[in-house]
Amino acid sequence: MITDENLKKEKAIEIPAIFSSPKGLSNAPTPFDWYKEMRENNPVWFDPERNCWDVFLYDDVKKVLSDYESFSSKLYAQTGIAESIISQDPPKHRLYRSIISKAFTPKSVEGLTPRIHEITNELLDHVVDKGEMDIIADFAYPLPVIVIAELLGVPKEDREMFKHWSDELVRSIDSDQGETPEEYMKRRERNKMELFNYFEKVVADKRINPSQDLITALLEAQVEDKSLTLPELLHFCLLLLVAGNETTTNLIGNAVSCFTEDEHLQRQLRSEPSLLPNAIEEVLRYYSPIQTVNRICVHDTELSGQTIKANQPVLLWLGSANRDENKFKQPDQFMMDRSPNPHLAFGNGPHFCLGAPLARLEAIIAMSLLLERLPFFSRKDSELSLYRNPVIYGFKKFPVTLGK
């Protein structure tokens, strides 16, 4: 059984202050208002309360993402994911990514198209005649969970347990119920270990009984005569579960948000479905599912006139970079035909999101079938529930009425 001991003695730690919400963000009507203020007045800003730097401009964010020699990804190791690809820098990261890429190829992702169509239609079958639905609970959440579960070879009877782990691993501190940071980390670690123990058994079975799934492919993949260790493989399953589900759920929910804020957009997409891929790219820019990523400074480095000292944490605001007036014309306007659209929603540089093709594929299929099969949908504004979270932008609930 996997334990903290044989996972290099990983243990729950206090949440680094960098992951708490800045006061300016908490007090702003929307994160985008605060981003704009910071781009204009404090584009590279040190927050003494959180003991970290915040970076808001497109060029600065892109530079930090690309310059792994000056800004390391190892800060993620403080959250208990030391064996994960997102907490590694080249050259180890390059080797690890090469191994995973052999199993997670564009061809293998494209091969999921028929099954994603089937799952999407199955979900829509349950709501098409009801006249209303919750876009998140009924559609945007279950779709990627089912896709990832099947990709990893999780049997149908275990899917509810799998969904539970996914929920728990992305759930924020439950401050409404008085949960402390220490209790949050213990809860997170408990669910992580349950997930690891489950997948340890799956991996052991796949070694004996290989099949057509991602875990088997990862077990067989090698680069330079090296393959993934068990902890590395388990951490990738964790990363795929959390990042793959959360990003795609929010992308679909945010797309529906865009297409209900302006009814003309929805009508245009229904009449011109060929515009959907570009529209999805604009959703990624306009309402980036992941708003922040972090790095830690390796050596004293100047960024836009500010000196960031070695070992100081840096928070990169992707959501702000994607609204930078210096990079995007009319950045606060949703432009379905925006071209070019070099957004940073999936990052940049060595850590550019490995799952980006799958997220895009799921979103395009999901939205195309949603627009094709359902009548015009309108939001129930009084019942919307948006996450107030510095890391993600998305909805807890998004009820819509079908037909107009």
Coordinates of C-alpha atoms in Angstrom, one line a residue, residues 235-385:
H235 CA 1.1 11.7 -9.4
F236 CA 0.3 11.9 -13.1
C237 CA -3.0 10.2 -12.4
L238 CA -3.7 12.8 -9.7
L239 CA -2.7 15.7 -12.0
L240 CA -4.9 14.4 -14.9
L241 CA -7.9 13.9 -12.6
V242 CA -7.6 17.4 -11.0
A243 CA -6.3 19.5 -13.9
G244 CA -8.2 17.6 -16.6
N245 CA -11.5 17.8 -14.9
E246 CA -11.4 21.3 -13.5
T247 CA -10.1 23.0 -16.6
T248 CA -12.6 21.4 -18.9
T249 CA -15.6 21.9 -16.6
N250 CA -14.8 25.5 -16.2
L251 CA -14.1 26.0 -19.9
I252 CA -17.5 24.6 -20.9
G253 CA -19.3 26.5 -18.1
N254 CA -17.5 29.7 -19.1
A255 CA -18.4 29.2 -22.7
V256 CA -22.1 29.0 -21.8
S257 CA -21.6 32.1 -19.7
C258 CA -20.2 34.0 -22.7
F259 CA -23.0 32.7 -25.0
T260 CA -25.7 33.7 -22.6
E261 CA -24.3 37.2 -21.8
D262 CA -24.8 38.1 -25.5
E263 CA -27.7 36.3 -27.1
H264 CA -26.3 37.3 -30.6
L265 CA -23.3 35.2 -30.0
Q266 CA -25.4 32.1 -29.4
R267 CA -27.6 32.7 -32.4
Q268 CA -24.6 33.3 -34.6
L269 CA -22.9 30.0 -33.5
R270 CA -26.2 28.1 -34.1
S271 CA -26.2 29.4 -37.7
E272 CA -22.5 29.3 -38.3
P273 CA -21.1 26.3 -36.2
S274 CA -17.7 26.6 -38.1
L275 CA -17.0 29.6 -35.8
L276 CA -17.0 27.4 -32.7
P277 CA -13.3 26.6 -32.5
N278 CA -12.4 30.3 -32.6
A279 CA -15.1 31.1 -30.1
I280 CA -13.6 28.5 -27.7
E281 CA -10.2 30.1 -28.0
E282 CA -11.8 33.5 -27.1
V283 CA -13.5 31.9 -24.1
L284 CA -10.1 30.7 -23.0
R285 CA -8.7 34.2 -23.2
Y286 CA -11.8 36.1 -21.9
Y287 CA -12.7 33.8 -19.0
S288 CA -9.5 31.8 -18.5
P289 CA -10.4 28.6 -16.5
I290 CA -7.1 28.8 -14.6
Q291 CA -6.3 32.3 -13.4
T292 CA -3.0 31.9 -11.8
V293 CA 0.2 29.7 -11.7
N294 CA 3.2 30.1 -9.5
R295 CA 6.9 30.0 -9.7
I296 CA 9.8 30.6 -7.3
C297 CA 12.7 32.9 -8.2
V298 CA 16.0 31.0 -8.6
H299 CA 18.4 34.0 -8.4
D300 CA 17.9 37.8 -8.2
T301 CA 16.1 38.8 -11.4
E302 CA 14.8 42.1 -12.7
L303 CA 11.3 42.2 -14.1
S304 CA 9.8 45.5 -15.3
G305 CA 12.1 47.5 -13.1
Q306 CA 11.5 45.4 -10.0
T307 CA 14.2 43.1 -8.5
I308 CA 12.8 39.8 -7.4
K309 CA 15.1 38.1 -4.9
A310 CA 16.2 34.5 -5.0
N311 CA 13.7 32.2 -3.2
Q312 CA 10.9 34.7 -3.4
P313 CA 7.6 33.2 -4.7
V314 CA 5.9 34.7 -7.7
L315 CA 2.3 34.4 -8.7
L316 CA 1.5 34.9 -12.4
W317 CA -2.0 36.2 -13.2
L318 CA -2.9 34.5 -16.4
G319 CA -6.4 36.0 -16.3
S320 CA -4.8 39.5 -16.2
A321 CA -2.2 38.7 -19.0
N322 CA -5.1 37.6 -21.2
R323 CA -6.8 41.0 -20.7
D324 CA -3.6 43.1 -21.3
E325 CA -4.4 46.2 -23.4
N326 CA -0.9 46.1 -24.8
K327 CA -1.4 42.7 -26.3
F328 CA -5.1 42.5 -27.1
K329 CA -7.3 45.0 -28.9
Q330 CA -10.4 45.8 -26.8
P331 CA -9.5 43.1 -24.3
D332 CA -12.6 43.5 -22.2
Q333 CA -14.8 42.7 -25.2
F334 CA -15.6 39.1 -26.3
M335 CA -14.6 38.9 -30.0
M336 CA -15.5 35.6 -31.5
D337 CA -13.4 36.1 -34.6
R338 CA -10.3 37.5 -32.7
S339 CA -7.2 36.6 -34.7
P340 CA -4.5 36.2 -33.8
N341 CA -5.3 35.1 -30.2
P342 CA -2.1 34.2 -28.4
H343 CA -3.7 33.8 -25.0
L344 CA -1.8 32.1 -22.1
A345 CA -4.7 30.1 -20.8
F346 CA -2.7 26.9 -21.1
G347 CA 0.5 28.5 -20.0
N348 CA 3.7 28.8 -22.1
G349 CA 7.2 27.4 -22.3
P350 CA 8.2 24.0 -21.0
H351 CA 5.1 23.6 -18.9
F352 CA 2.6 24.4 -21.6
C353 CA -0.5 22.2 -20.7
L354 CA -0.1 18.7 -21.9
G355 CA -3.8 18.2 -21.8
A356 CA -4.7 21.3 -23.9
P357 CA -5.7 19.2 -27.0
L358 CA -8.1 17.1 -24.9
A359 CA -9.6 20.1 -23.2
R360 CA -10.2 21.8 -26.5
L361 CA -11.6 18.7 -28.1
E362 CA -14.0 18.1 -25.2
A363 CA -15.2 21.7 -25.2
I364 CA -15.7 21.9 -29.0
I365 CA -17.7 18.6 -29.1
A366 CA -19.7 19.5 -25.9
M367 CA -20.6 23.0 -27.2
S368 CA -21.4 21.9 -30.7
L369 CA -23.8 19.2 -29.5
L370 CA -25.3 21.5 -26.9
L371 CA -26.1 24.1 -29.6
E372 CA -27.3 21.4 -32.0
R373 CA -29.6 19.4 -29.7
L374 CA -30.9 21.9 -27.2
P375 CA -33.2 24.9 -27.9
F376 CA -32.0 28.4 -27.1
F377 CA -30.7 28.6 -23.5
S378 CA -31.0 31.5 -21.2
R379 CA -29.3 31.9 -17.8
K380 CA -31.1 32.1 -14.5
D381 CA -29.0 35.0 -13.1
S382 CA -30.5 34.8 -9.6
E383 CA -29.3 31.2 -9.2
L384 CA -25.8 31.5 -10.6
S385 CA -23.0 30.6 -8.2

